[in-house]
Short mmCIF file of C-alpha atoms in Angstrom, two decimals:
data_model
loop_
_atom_site.label_atom_id
_atom_site.label_comp_id
_atom_site.label_asym_id
_atom_site.label_seq_id
_atom_site.Cartn_x
_atom_site.Cartn_y
_atom_site.Cartn_z
CA GLY A 682 2.89 -17.02 1.27
CA ALA A 683 5.36 -14.54 2.68
CA VAL A 684 4.37 -12.98 6.00
CA VAL A 685 5.26 -9.56 7.29
CA SER A 686 4.43 -8.53 10.83
CA GLN A 687 4.36 -5.15 12.52
CA HIS A 688 4.61 -4.30 16.15
CA PRO A 689 2.84 -2.71 17.83
CA SER A 690 -0.49 -2.77 16.04
CA ARG A 691 -1.67 0.26 17.98
CA VAL A 692 0.20 2.81 20.03
CA ILE A 693 -0.82 5.95 21.83
CA CYS A 694 1.89 8.35 22.92
CA LYS A 695 2.16 11.83 24.29
CA SER A 696 3.28 14.76 22.22
CA GLY A 697 7.05 15.16 22.29
CA THR A 698 7.88 11.51 22.88
CA SER A 699 9.37 9.05 20.41
CA VAL A 700 7.76 5.88 19.15
CA LYS A 701 9.39 2.91 17.48
CA ILE A 702 7.54 0.67 15.07
CA GLU A 703 8.99 -2.67 14.01
CA CYS A 704 8.48 -4.43 10.72
CA ARG A 705 9.58 -8.05 10.39
CA SER A 706 9.62 -10.46 7.52
CA LEU A 707 8.87 -13.77 9.17
CA ASP A 708 9.69 -16.36 6.55
CA PHE A 709 11.91 -14.67 4.01
CA GLN A 710 14.85 -12.34 3.83
CA ALA A 711 13.80 -8.84 2.90
CA THR A 712 16.53 -7.01 1.06
CA THR A 713 14.29 -3.98 0.74
CA MET A 714 11.61 -2.63 3.04
CA PHE A 715 9.24 0.23 2.45
CA TRP A 716 7.38 2.48 4.85
CA TYR A 717 4.06 4.05 3.96
CA ARG A 718 1.80 6.44 5.81
CA GLN A 719 -1.95 6.54 5.41
CA PHE A 720 -4.19 9.28 6.76
CA PRO A 721 -7.89 8.54 7.33
CA LYS A 722 -9.83 7.91 4.14
CA GLN A 723 -6.74 8.55 2.05
CA SER A 724 -4.33 6.44 0.08
CA LEU A 725 -0.94 5.14 1.09
CA MET A 726 1.90 7.57 0.67
CA LEU A 727 5.42 6.20 0.35
CA MET A 728 7.67 7.65 3.01
CA ALA A 729 10.96 5.88 2.44
CA THR A 730 12.71 2.88 1.00
CA SER A 731 15.33 1.09 3.01
CA ASN A 732 17.85 -1.48 1.92
CA GLU A 733 19.51 -3.73 4.44
CA GLY A 734 22.74 -2.26 5.67
CA SER A 735 22.44 1.10 3.98
CA LYS A 736 20.75 4.41 4.60
CA ALA A 737 17.10 4.81 3.74
CA THR A 738 15.98 6.84 0.77
CA TYR A 739 13.29 9.29 1.76
CA GLU A 740 10.57 10.66 -0.45
CA GLN A 741 10.35 14.36 -1.00
CA GLY A 742 8.75 16.14 1.92
CA VAL A 743 9.51 13.41 4.46
CA GLU A 744 11.86 14.57 7.20
CA LYS A 745 14.60 12.01 7.68
CA ASP A 746 15.52 13.39 11.10
CA LYS A 747 11.97 12.98 12.29
CA PHE A 748 11.29 9.57 10.81
CA LEU A 749 14.35 7.48 11.56
CA ILE A 750 14.55 4.24 9.66
CA ASN A 751 16.91 1.43 10.47
CA HIS A 752 17.20 -1.74 8.43
CA ALA A 753 19.92 -3.52 10.32
CA SER A 754 19.06 -7.05 9.33
CA LEU A 755 17.40 -8.87 6.48
CA THR A 756 14.30 -9.51 8.57
CA LEU A 757 13.84 -6.32 10.54
CA SER A 758 13.30 -2.67 9.80
CA THR A 759 12.30 -0.08 12.35
CA LEU A 760 10.66 3.30 11.98
CA THR A 761 11.10 5.71 14.86
CA VAL A 762 8.89 8.75 14.96
CA THR A 763 10.87 11.24 17.00
CA SER A 764 9.32 14.06 18.99
CA ALA A 765 5.89 13.01 17.84
CA HIS A 766 3.15 15.58 17.38
CA PRO A 767 -0.61 15.12 16.92
CA GLU A 768 -0.22 15.67 13.17
CA ASP A 769 1.94 12.52 13.06
CA SER A 770 -1.09 10.49 14.06
CA SER A 771 -1.62 8.13 11.19
CA PHE A 772 -1.65 4.52 10.03
CA TYR A 773 1.88 3.37 9.23
CA ILE A 774 2.30 0.35 6.97
CA CYS A 775 5.48 -1.40 6.01
CA SER A 776 6.13 -3.75 3.16
CA ALA A 777 9.01 -6.03 2.39
CA SER A 778 10.56 -7.27 -0.77
CA GLY A 779 12.90 -10.19 -1.14
CA GLY A 780 15.15 -11.59 -3.78
CA ALA A 781 15.62 -9.17 -6.62
CA GLY A 782 13.46 -6.64 -4.83
CA GLY A 783 11.20 -5.85 -7.70
CA SER A 784 8.23 -3.73 -6.74
CA TYR A 785 5.86 -6.49 -7.74
CA GLU A 786 7.12 -8.78 -5.01
CA GLN A 787 6.10 -6.69 -2.03
CA TYR A 788 4.39 -8.16 1.01
CA PHE A 789 2.58 -5.83 3.35
CA GLY A 790 2.40 -5.77 7.10
CA PRO A 791 -0.91 -5.28 8.91
CA GLY A 792 -0.14 -1.68 9.83
CA THR A 793 0.40 0.30 13.03
CA ARG A 794 -2.11 2.87 14.20
CA LEU A 795 -0.27 5.75 15.89
CA THR A 796 -2.20 8.26 17.95
CA VAL A 797 -0.33 11.21 19.41
CA THR A 798 -2.16 13.05 22.17
CA SER B 630 3.42 11.68 -5.26
CA GLN B 631 0.51 9.56 -6.38
CA GLN B 632 0.57 7.84 -9.69
CA GLY B 633 -2.92 6.51 -10.05
CA GLU B 634 -6.32 8.03 -9.85
CA GLU B 635 -9.24 5.77 -9.20
CA ASP B 636 -12.85 6.43 -9.91
CA PRO B 637 -15.34 6.38 -8.54
CA GLN B 638 -14.09 7.43 -5.11
CA ALA B 639 -17.03 5.63 -3.53
CA LEU B 640 -19.35 2.97 -4.82
CA SER B 641 -22.40 1.46 -3.12
CA ILE B 642 -24.10 -1.60 -4.55
CA GLN B 643 -26.31 -4.49 -3.55
CA GLU B 644 -25.10 -8.04 -3.09
CA GLY B 645 -25.05 -9.90 -6.34
CA GLU B 646 -24.37 -6.85 -8.46
CA ASN B 647 -21.10 -6.24 -10.25
CA ALA B 648 -18.70 -3.51 -9.18
CA THR B 649 -16.37 -1.77 -11.59
CA MET B 650 -13.53 0.46 -10.49
CA ASN B 651 -11.21 2.35 -12.78
CA CYS B 652 -7.66 3.51 -12.38
CA SER B 653 -5.64 5.89 -14.49
CA TYR B 654 -1.91 6.40 -14.28
CA LYS B 655 0.59 8.84 -15.68
CA THR B 656 3.85 7.20 -16.62
CA SER B 657 4.79 4.07 -18.53
CA ILE B 658 4.61 0.90 -16.48
CA ASN B 659 5.88 -2.66 -16.39
CA ASN B 660 2.89 -3.88 -14.47
CA LEU B 661 -0.07 -2.66 -12.47
CA GLN B 662 -1.43 -4.18 -9.32
CA TRP B 663 -4.69 -4.05 -7.44
CA TYR B 664 -4.97 -4.27 -3.68
CA ARG B 665 -7.79 -4.46 -1.19
CA GLN B 666 -7.80 -2.91 2.25
CA ASN B 667 -10.40 -3.63 4.84
CA SER B 668 -11.04 -0.75 7.22
CA GLY B 669 -8.06 -0.15 9.48
CA ARG B 670 -6.18 -3.15 8.18
CA GLY B 671 -3.22 -3.92 5.98
CA LEU B 672 -3.29 -4.50 2.26
CA VAL B 673 -4.19 -7.69 0.49
CA HIS B 674 -2.72 -8.24 -2.95
CA LEU B 675 -5.44 -9.12 -5.44
CA ILE B 676 -3.94 -9.33 -8.86
CA LEU B 677 -1.04 -8.16 -10.99
CA ILE B 678 -1.34 -7.48 -14.68
CA ARG B 679 1.74 -6.99 -16.82
CA SER B 680 2.05 -4.29 -19.43
CA ASN B 681 1.85 -6.82 -22.25
CA GLU B 682 -1.40 -8.26 -20.94
CA ARG B 683 -4.81 -6.82 -21.72
CA GLU B 684 -7.00 -8.84 -19.41
CA LYS B 685 -6.59 -11.13 -16.45
CA HIS B 686 -8.99 -13.15 -14.35
CA SER B 687 -8.81 -14.45 -10.81
CA GLY B 688 -11.98 -15.96 -9.40
CA ARG B 689 -14.63 -13.24 -9.39
CA LEU B 690 -12.07 -10.60 -10.31
CA ARG B 691 -11.41 -9.38 -13.80
CA VAL B 692 -8.75 -6.79 -14.52
CA THR B 693 -8.18 -5.04 -17.79
CA LEU B 694 -5.29 -2.86 -18.83
CA ASP B 695 -5.16 -0.35 -21.65
CA THR B 696 -1.65 1.01 -21.89
CA SER B 697 -2.57 3.36 -24.72
CA LYS B 698 -5.04 5.10 -22.42
CA LYS B 699 -2.95 4.49 -19.33
CA SER B 700 -5.90 3.01 -17.56
CA SER B 701 -7.00 -0.17 -15.84
CA SER B 702 -10.26 -1.46 -14.50
CA LEU B 703 -11.15 -3.93 -11.79
CA LEU B 704 -14.43 -5.75 -12.07
CA ILE B 705 -15.82 -7.74 -9.16
CA THR B 706 -18.68 -9.95 -10.27
CA ALA B 707 -21.52 -11.19 -8.08
CA SER B 708 -20.40 -9.02 -5.20
CA ARG B 709 -20.77 -10.07 -1.58
CA ALA B 710 -20.98 -8.11 1.63
CA ALA B 711 -17.47 -9.36 2.42
CA ASP B 712 -16.18 -7.46 -0.61
CA THR B 713 -16.81 -4.22 1.28
CA ALA B 714 -13.39 -2.56 1.41
CA SER B 715 -11.21 0.04 -0.23
CA TYR B 716 -9.53 -0.93 -3.47
CA PHE B 717 -6.30 0.59 -4.71
CA CYS B 718 -4.35 0.32 -7.89
CA ALA B 719 -0.58 0.61 -7.67
CA THR B 720 2.28 1.00 -10.07
CA ALA B 721 6.02 1.14 -9.58
CA ASN B 722 7.82 4.39 -8.92
CA GLN B 723 10.40 5.72 -11.35
CA ALA B 724 13.17 3.75 -9.69
CA GLY B 725 11.10 0.63 -10.16
CA THR B 726 11.41 -0.26 -6.50
CA ALA B 727 8.49 1.05 -4.51
CA LEU B 728 4.78 1.11 -5.22
CA ILE B 729 2.83 4.27 -5.80
CA PHE B 730 -0.82 3.95 -4.92
CA GLY B 731 -3.88 5.58 -6.35
CA LYS B 732 -6.43 7.33 -4.21
CA GLY B 733 -8.63 4.29 -4.00
CA THR B 734 -12.26 3.39 -4.38
CA THR B 735 -14.32 2.63 -1.30
CA LEU B 736 -16.78 -0.13 -2.12
CA SER B 737 -19.78 -0.80 0.06
CA VAL B 738 -21.84 -3.91 -0.62
CA SER B 739 -25.09 -4.18 1.24
CA SER B 740 -27.03 -7.38 1.74
#
């Protein structure tokens, strides 16, 4: 099956610094990638949808200047949390969709645990 | 915003028992999916049921869909300790691109 990886799996950073999380589709070309955030004991909340070569579409309430998303190639999307604060501590999960990009063809990465101290 | 609401929020059962989780959603759908998430891990796709299907089976999993009630259920038969996880239903957003997840049911199976 299709494999999506994320790097790093865990990261701890100091308040005010920026952190970059990578999401890669390893064996297929992902025309669309999605970023989700999950707080402890809660569900996944969609943050943004990114299509290769174009600007990401952010969900309401998600600051695009704080969560920078780049989808420069068909196998890589990055999420940069800028000027991170403790409240940004969360589990970030990406998913990738290939081909027609229908929502039922999404493959999820293993997630990145971000802790901001 | 979240589309689905699962109940119960938490479920504790013994090995060998069946576990039933329910999901309700708000808008019309093309399909509904169920996922499993082990603690601190990514999501595992379990099953997809299309809007024109009423029931679907996969191993010990049985999913039903009632579009008139906008609800779905996931039944895990003969549960095992390894089934301990959180289970989420998901439907497509209005654009039909991304998935919107329900709040999830945390299942705990004790041996």
